[in-house]
C-alpha atoms as a printed R data frame, in Angstrom:
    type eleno elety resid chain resno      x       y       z
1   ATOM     1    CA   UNK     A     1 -6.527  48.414 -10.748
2   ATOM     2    CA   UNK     A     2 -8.206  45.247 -12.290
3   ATOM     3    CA   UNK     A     3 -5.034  44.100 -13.390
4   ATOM     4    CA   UNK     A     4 -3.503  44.353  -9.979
5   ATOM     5    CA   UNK     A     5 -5.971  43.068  -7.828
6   ATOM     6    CA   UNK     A     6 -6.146  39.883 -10.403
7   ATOM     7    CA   UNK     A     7 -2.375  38.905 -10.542
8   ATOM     8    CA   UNK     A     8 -1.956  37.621  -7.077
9   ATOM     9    CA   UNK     A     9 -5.361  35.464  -7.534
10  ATOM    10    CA   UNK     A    10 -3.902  33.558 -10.720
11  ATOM    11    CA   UNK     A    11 -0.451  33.181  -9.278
12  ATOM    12    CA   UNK     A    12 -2.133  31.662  -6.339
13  ATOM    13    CA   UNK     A    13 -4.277  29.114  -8.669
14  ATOM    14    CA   UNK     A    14 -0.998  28.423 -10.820
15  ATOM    15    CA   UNK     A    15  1.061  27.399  -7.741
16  ATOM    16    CA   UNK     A    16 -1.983  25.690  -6.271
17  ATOM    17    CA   UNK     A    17 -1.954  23.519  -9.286
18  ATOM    18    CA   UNK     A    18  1.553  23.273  -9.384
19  ATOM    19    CA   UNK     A    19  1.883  22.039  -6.289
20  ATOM    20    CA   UNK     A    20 -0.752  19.593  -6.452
21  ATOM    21    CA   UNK     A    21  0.600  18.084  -9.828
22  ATOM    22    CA   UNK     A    22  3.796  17.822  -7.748
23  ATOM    23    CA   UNK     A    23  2.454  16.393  -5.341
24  ATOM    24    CA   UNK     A    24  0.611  13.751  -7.944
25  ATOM    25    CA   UNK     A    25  3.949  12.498  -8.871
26  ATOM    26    CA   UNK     A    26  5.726  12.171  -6.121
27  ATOM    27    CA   UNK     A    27  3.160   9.929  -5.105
28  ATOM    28    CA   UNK     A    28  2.695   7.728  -8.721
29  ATOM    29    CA   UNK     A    29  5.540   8.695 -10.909
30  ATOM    30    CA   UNK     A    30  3.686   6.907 -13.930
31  ATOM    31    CA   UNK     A    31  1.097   9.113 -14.005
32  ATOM    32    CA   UNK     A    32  3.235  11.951 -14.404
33  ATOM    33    CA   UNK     A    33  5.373  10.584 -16.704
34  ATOM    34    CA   UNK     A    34  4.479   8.759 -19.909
35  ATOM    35    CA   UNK     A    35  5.870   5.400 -20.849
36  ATOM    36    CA   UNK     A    36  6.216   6.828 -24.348
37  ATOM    37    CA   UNK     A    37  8.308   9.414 -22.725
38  ATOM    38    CA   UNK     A    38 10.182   7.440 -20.249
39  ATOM    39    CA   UNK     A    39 14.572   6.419 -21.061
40  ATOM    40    CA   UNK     A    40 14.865   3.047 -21.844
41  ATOM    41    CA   UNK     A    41 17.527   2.612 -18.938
42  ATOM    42    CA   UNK     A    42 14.413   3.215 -16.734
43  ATOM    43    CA   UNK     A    43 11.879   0.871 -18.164
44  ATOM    44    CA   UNK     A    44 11.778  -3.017 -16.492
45  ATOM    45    CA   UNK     A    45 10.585  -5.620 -18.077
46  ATOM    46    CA   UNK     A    46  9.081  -7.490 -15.525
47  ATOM    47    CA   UNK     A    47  8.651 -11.307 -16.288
48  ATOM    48    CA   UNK     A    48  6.367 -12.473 -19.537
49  ATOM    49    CA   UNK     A    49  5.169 -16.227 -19.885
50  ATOM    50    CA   UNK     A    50  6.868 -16.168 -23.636
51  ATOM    51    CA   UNK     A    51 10.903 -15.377 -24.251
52  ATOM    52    CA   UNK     A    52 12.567 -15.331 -27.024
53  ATOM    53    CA   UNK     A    53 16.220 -14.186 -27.135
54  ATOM    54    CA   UNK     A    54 17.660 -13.022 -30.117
55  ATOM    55    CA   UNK     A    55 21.282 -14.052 -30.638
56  ATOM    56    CA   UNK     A    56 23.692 -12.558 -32.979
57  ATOM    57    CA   UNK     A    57 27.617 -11.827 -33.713
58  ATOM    58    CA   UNK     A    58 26.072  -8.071 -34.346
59  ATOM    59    CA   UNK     A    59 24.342  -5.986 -36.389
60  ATOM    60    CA   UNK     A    60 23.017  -7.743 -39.541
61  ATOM    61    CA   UNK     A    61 20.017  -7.352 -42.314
62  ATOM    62    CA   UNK     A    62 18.825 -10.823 -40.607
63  ATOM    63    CA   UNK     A    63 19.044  -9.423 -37.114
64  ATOM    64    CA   UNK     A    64 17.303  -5.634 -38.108
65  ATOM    65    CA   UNK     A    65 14.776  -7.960 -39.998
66  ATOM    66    CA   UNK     A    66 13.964  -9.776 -36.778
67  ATOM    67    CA   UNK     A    67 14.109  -6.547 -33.686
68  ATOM    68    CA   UNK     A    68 11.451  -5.339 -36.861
69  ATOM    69    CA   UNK     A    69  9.441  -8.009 -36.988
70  ATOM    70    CA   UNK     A    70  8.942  -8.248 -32.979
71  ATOM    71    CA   UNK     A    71  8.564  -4.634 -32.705
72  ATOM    72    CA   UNK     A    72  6.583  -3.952 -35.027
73  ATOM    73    CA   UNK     A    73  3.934  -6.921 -34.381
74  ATOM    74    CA   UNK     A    74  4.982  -8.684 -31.618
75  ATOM    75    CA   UNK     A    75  1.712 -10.698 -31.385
76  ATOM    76    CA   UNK     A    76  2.129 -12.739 -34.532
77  ATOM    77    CA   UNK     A    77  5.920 -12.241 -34.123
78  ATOM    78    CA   UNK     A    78  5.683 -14.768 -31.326
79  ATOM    79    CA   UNK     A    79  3.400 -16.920 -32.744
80  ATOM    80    CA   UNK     A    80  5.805 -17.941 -35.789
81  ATOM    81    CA   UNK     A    81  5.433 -21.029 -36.450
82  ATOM    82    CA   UNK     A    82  9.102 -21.708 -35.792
83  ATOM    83    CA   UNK     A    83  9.325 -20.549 -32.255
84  ATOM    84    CA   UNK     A    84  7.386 -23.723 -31.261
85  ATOM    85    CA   UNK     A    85  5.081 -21.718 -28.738
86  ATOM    86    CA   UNK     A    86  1.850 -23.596 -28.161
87  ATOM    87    CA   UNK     A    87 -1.006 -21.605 -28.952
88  ATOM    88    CA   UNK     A    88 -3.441 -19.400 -27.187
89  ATOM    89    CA   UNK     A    89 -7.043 -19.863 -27.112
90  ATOM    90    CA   UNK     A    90 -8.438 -16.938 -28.017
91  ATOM    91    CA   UNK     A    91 -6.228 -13.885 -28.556
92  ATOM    92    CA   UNK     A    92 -2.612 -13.738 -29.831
93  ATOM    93    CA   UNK     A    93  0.164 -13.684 -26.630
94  ATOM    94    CA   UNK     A    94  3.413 -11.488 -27.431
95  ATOM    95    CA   UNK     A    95  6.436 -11.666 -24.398
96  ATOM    96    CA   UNK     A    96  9.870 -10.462 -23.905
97  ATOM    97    CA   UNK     A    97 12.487 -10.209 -26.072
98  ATOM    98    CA   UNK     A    98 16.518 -10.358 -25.106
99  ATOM    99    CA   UNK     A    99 18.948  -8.800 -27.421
100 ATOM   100    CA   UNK     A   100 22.129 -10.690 -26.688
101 ATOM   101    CA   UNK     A   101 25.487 -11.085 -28.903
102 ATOM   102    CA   UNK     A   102 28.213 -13.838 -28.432
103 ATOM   103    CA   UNK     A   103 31.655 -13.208 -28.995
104 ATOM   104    CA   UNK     A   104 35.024 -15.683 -30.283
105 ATOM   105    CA   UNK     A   105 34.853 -17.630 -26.906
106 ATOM   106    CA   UNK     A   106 31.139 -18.149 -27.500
107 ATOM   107    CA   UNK     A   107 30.525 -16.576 -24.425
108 ATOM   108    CA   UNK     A   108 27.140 -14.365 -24.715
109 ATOM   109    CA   UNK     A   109 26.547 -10.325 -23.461
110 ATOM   110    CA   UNK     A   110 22.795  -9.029 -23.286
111 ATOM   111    CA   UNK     A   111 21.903  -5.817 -24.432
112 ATOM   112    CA   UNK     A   112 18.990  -5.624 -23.034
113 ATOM   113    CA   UNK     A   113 15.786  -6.637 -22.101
114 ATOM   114    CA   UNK     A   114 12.022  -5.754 -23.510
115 ATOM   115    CA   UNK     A   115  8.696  -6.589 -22.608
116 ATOM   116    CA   UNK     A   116  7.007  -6.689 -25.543
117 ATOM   117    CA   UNK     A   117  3.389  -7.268 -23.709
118 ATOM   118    CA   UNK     A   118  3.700  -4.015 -21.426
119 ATOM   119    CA   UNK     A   119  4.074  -3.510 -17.925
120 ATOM   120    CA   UNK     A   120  1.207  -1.298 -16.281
121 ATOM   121    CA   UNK     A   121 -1.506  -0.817 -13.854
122 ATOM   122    CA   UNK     A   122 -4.219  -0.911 -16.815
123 ATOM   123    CA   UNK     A   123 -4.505  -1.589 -20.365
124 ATOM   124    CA   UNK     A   124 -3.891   1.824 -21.073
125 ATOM   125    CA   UNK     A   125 -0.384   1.853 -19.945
126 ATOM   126    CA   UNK     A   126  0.396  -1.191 -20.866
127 ATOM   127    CA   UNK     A   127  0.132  -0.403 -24.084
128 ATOM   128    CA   UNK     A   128  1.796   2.740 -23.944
129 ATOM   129    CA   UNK     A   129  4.822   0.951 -22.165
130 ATOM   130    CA   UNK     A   130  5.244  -2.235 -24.812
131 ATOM   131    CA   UNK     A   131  5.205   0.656 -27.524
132 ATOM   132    CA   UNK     A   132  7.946   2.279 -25.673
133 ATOM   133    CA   UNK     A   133  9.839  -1.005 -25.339
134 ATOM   134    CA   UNK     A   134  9.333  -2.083 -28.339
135 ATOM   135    CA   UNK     A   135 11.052   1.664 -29.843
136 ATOM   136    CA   UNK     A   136 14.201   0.427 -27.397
137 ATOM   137    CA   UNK     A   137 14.235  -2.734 -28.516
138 ATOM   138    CA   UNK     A   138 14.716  -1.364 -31.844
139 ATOM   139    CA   UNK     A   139 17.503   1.347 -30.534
140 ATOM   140    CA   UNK     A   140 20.074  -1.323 -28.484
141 ATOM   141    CA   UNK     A   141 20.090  -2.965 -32.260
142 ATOM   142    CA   UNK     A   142 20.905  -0.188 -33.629
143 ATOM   143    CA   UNK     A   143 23.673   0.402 -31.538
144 ATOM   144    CA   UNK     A   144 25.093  -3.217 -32.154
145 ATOM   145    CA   UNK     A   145 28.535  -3.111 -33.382
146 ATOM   146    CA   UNK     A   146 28.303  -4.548 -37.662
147 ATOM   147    CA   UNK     A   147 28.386  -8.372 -37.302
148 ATOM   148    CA   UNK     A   148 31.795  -9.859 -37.205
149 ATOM   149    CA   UNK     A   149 31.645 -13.356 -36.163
150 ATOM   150    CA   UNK     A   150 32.074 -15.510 -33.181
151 ATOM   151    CA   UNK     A   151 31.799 -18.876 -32.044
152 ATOM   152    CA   UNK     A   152 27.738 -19.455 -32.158
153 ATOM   153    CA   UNK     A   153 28.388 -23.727 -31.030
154 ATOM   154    CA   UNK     A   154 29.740 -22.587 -28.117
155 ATOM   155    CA   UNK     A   155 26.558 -19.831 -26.964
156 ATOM   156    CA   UNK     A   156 23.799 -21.737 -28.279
157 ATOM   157    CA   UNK     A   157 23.688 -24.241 -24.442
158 ATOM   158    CA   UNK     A   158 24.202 -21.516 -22.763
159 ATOM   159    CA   UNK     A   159 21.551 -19.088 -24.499
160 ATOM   160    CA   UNK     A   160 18.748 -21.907 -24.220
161 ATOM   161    CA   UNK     A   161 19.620 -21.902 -20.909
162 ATOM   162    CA   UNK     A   162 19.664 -18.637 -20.221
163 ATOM   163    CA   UNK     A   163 16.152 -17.986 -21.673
164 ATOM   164    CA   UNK     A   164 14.447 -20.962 -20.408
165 ATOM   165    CA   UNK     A   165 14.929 -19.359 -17.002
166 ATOM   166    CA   UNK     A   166 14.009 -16.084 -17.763
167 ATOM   167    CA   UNK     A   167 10.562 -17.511 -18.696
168 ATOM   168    CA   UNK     A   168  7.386 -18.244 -17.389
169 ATOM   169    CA   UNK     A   169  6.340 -20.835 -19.620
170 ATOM   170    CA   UNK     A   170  7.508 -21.227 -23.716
171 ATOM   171    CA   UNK     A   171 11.396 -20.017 -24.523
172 ATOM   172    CA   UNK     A   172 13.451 -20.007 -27.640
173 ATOM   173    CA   UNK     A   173 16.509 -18.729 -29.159
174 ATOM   174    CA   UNK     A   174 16.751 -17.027 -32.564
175 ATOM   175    CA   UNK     A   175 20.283 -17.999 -33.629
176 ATOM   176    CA   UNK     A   176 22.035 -15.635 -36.260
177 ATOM   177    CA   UNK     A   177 25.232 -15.609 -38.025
178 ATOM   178    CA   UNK     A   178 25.889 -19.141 -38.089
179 ATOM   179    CA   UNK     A   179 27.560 -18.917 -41.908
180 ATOM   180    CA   UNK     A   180 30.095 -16.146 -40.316
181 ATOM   181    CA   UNK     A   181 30.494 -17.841 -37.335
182 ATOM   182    CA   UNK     A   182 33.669 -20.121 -36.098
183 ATOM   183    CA   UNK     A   183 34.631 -24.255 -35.557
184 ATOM   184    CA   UNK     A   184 37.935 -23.939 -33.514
185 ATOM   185    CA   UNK     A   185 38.846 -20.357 -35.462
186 ATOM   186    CA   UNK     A   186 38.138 -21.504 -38.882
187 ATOM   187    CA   UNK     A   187 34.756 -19.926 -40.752
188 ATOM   188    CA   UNK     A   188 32.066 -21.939 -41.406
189 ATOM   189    CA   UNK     A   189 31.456 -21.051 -44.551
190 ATOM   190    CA   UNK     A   190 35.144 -22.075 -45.954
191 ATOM   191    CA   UNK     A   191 34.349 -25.655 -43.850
192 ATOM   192    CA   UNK     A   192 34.027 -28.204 -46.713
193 ATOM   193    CA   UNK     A   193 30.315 -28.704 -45.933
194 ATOM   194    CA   UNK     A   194 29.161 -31.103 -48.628
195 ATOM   195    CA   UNK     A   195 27.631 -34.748 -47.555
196 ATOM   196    CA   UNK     A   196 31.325 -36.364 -46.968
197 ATOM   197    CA   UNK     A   197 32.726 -33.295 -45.395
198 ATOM   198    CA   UNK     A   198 30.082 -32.560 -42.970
199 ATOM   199    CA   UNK     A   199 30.336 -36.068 -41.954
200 ATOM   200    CA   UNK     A   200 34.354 -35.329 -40.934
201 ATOM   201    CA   UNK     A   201 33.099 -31.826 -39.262
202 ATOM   202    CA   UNK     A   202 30.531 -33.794 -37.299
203 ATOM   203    CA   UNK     A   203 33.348 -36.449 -36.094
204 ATOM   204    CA   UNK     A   204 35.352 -34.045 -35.117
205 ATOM   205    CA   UNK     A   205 32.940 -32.099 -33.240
206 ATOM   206    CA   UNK     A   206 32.255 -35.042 -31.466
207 ATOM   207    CA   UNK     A   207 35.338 -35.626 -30.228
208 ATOM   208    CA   UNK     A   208 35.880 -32.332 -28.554
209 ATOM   209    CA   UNK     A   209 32.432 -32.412 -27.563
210 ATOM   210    CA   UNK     A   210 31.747 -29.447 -29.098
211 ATOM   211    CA   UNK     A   211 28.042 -30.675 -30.545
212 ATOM   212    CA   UNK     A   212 25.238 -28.942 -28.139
213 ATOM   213    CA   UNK     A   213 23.030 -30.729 -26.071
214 ATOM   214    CA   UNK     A   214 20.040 -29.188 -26.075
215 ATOM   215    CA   UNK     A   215 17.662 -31.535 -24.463
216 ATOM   216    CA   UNK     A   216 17.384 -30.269 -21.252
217 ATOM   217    CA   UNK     A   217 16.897 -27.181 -21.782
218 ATOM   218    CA   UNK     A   218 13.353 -27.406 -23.379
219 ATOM   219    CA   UNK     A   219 13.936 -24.159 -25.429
220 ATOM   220    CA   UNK     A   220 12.970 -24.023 -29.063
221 ATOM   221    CA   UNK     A   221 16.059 -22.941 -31.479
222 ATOM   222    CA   UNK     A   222 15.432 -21.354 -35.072
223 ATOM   223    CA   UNK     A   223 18.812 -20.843 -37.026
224 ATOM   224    CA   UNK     A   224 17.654 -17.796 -39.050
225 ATOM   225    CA   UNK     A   225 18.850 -16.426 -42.032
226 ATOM   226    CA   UNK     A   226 22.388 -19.241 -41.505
227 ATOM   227    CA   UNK     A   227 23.508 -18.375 -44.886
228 ATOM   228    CA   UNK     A   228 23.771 -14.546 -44.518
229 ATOM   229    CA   UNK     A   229 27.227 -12.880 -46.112
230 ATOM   230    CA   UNK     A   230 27.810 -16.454 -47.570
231 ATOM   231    CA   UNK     A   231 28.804 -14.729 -51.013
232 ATOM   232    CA   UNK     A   232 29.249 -18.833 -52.922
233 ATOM   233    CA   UNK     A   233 25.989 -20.283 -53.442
234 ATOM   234    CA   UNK     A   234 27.511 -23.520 -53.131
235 ATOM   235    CA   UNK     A   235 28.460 -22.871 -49.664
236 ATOM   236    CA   UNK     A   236 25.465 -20.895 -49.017
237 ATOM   237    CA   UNK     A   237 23.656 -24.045 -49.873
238 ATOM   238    CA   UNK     A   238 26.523 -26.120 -47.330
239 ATOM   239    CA   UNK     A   239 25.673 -23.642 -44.720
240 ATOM   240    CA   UNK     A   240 21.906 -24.180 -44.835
241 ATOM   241    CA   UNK     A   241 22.002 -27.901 -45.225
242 ATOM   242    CA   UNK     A   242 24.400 -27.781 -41.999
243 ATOM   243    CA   UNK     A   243 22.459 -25.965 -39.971
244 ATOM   244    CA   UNK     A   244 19.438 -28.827 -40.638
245 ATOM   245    CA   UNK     A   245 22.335 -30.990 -39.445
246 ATOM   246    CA   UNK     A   246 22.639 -29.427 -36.280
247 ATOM   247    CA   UNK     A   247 19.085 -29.342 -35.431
248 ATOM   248    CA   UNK     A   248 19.080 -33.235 -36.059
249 ATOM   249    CA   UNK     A   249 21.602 -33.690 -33.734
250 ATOM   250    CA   UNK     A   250 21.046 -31.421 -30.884
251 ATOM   251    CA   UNK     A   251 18.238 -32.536 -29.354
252 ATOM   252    CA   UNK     A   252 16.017 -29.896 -29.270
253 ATOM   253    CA   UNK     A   253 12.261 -30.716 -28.948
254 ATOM   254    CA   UNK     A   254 12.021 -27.666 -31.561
255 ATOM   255    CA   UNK     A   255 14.745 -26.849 -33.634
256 ATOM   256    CA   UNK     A   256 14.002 -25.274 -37.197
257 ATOM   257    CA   UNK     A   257 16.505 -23.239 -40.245
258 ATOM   258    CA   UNK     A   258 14.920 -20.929 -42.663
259 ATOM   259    CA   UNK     A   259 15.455 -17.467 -43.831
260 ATOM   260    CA   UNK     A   260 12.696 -15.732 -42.133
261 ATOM   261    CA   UNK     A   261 11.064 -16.462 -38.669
262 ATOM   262    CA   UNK     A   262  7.640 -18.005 -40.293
């Protein structure tokens, strides 16, 4: 008899509950549902006061060193010294991240955006939610196709561009795969790239205006890792020393080559 006379009463609580839980979420779907939780086709980034896109012909070592490095600790990620950012009195600032690729034409496809400072009501799930973007961040590059190439002279305008007005405030572009990359379909790396030959490359990139002008767009540019799959060291060491090249004539208020982003 206990039994019976009991069921009805906790069935009653349970859908009681279960109907005001329901009820909870309809009306603030974030409490419900935890950013850890939540698909990254569903999280938005919002806008950050820092940007920083992160351009590459694909997967890479340089470009999984990179997604790690601003996933893993955005804060000091973003204040490399390379990026250019001015600094923040007082606490470390992290910001959004765009994973983009460029292609033979030069012409650039995102794969997505991430907040890397949170988006959220309170500290709490703000947290929660950069975690969670940062853990998609790290999944679009996964998905990359292996790097392959493309014409990187031809994105880099556009990708400054592109940045600066996705920002609040400080913007720069992480340029990869510049040693696998192509002048008018011939490699780079197989470009005689010594003192006398760059000078000819330069010429001739000047006359089909093919030499960025990155001036206006007031976003820093780091070449990172240029030399990567550059199997000669001699024109590993081209590569590098042409990539310096370009920074000195671009025009870039901040333009910096190195294998790392410190």
């Amino acid at each position: 008899m206990s039994n019976h006379r009991t069921t009805p009463i906790r069935l009653q609580r349970a859908f009681a509950a279960t109907t005001a839980t329901a009820a909870l979420c309809a009306s603030a779907l974030m409490a419900c549902t935890s950013s850890s939780s939540l698909p990254c086709s569903k999280l938005r980034p919002g806008q950050a006061q820092r940007a920083v896109m992160l351009l590459s012909d694909g997967r890479s070592p340089a470009l999984d060193s990179a997604v790690d490095a601003f996933a893993n600790d955005p804060s000091a990620a973003f204040s490399a010294a390379s990026l250019g950012f001015q600094a923040t009195a007082g606490k470390d600032v992290a910001g959004t991240v765009v994973l983009a690729t460029y292609d033979d034409s030069g012409t650039i496809k995102p794969h997505g955006t991430f907040n890397l400072e949170g988006v959220g009501s309170n500290a709490k799930r703000r947290t929660a939610n950069a975690q969670r973007q940062a853990q998609c961040l790290k999944h679009a590059a996964a998905v990359l196709p292996k790097a392959g190439g493309g014409d990187l002279l031809r994105a880099l305008a556009a990708a400054t561009q592109s940045i600066q007005a996705s920002s609040g405030g400080d913007a720069a572009v992480v340029a990869i795969g510049l040693g696998r990359s192509t002048i008018e379909g011939k490699a780079v790396a197989k470009v005689d790239l010594s003192a006398a030959g760059q000078a000819k490359v330069f010429q001739a990139l000047a006359g089909v205006s093919l030499i960025p002008h990155l001036s206006d767009g007031g976003a820093a540019l780091r070449f990172l890792a240029p030399s990567e799959d550059v199997a000669s060291a001699i024109s590993a060491a081209g590569v590098a020393s042409f990539a310096d090249s370009l920074c000195a004539r671009m025009g870039a208020e901040v333009c910096t080559s190195g294998t790392t982003l410190s």
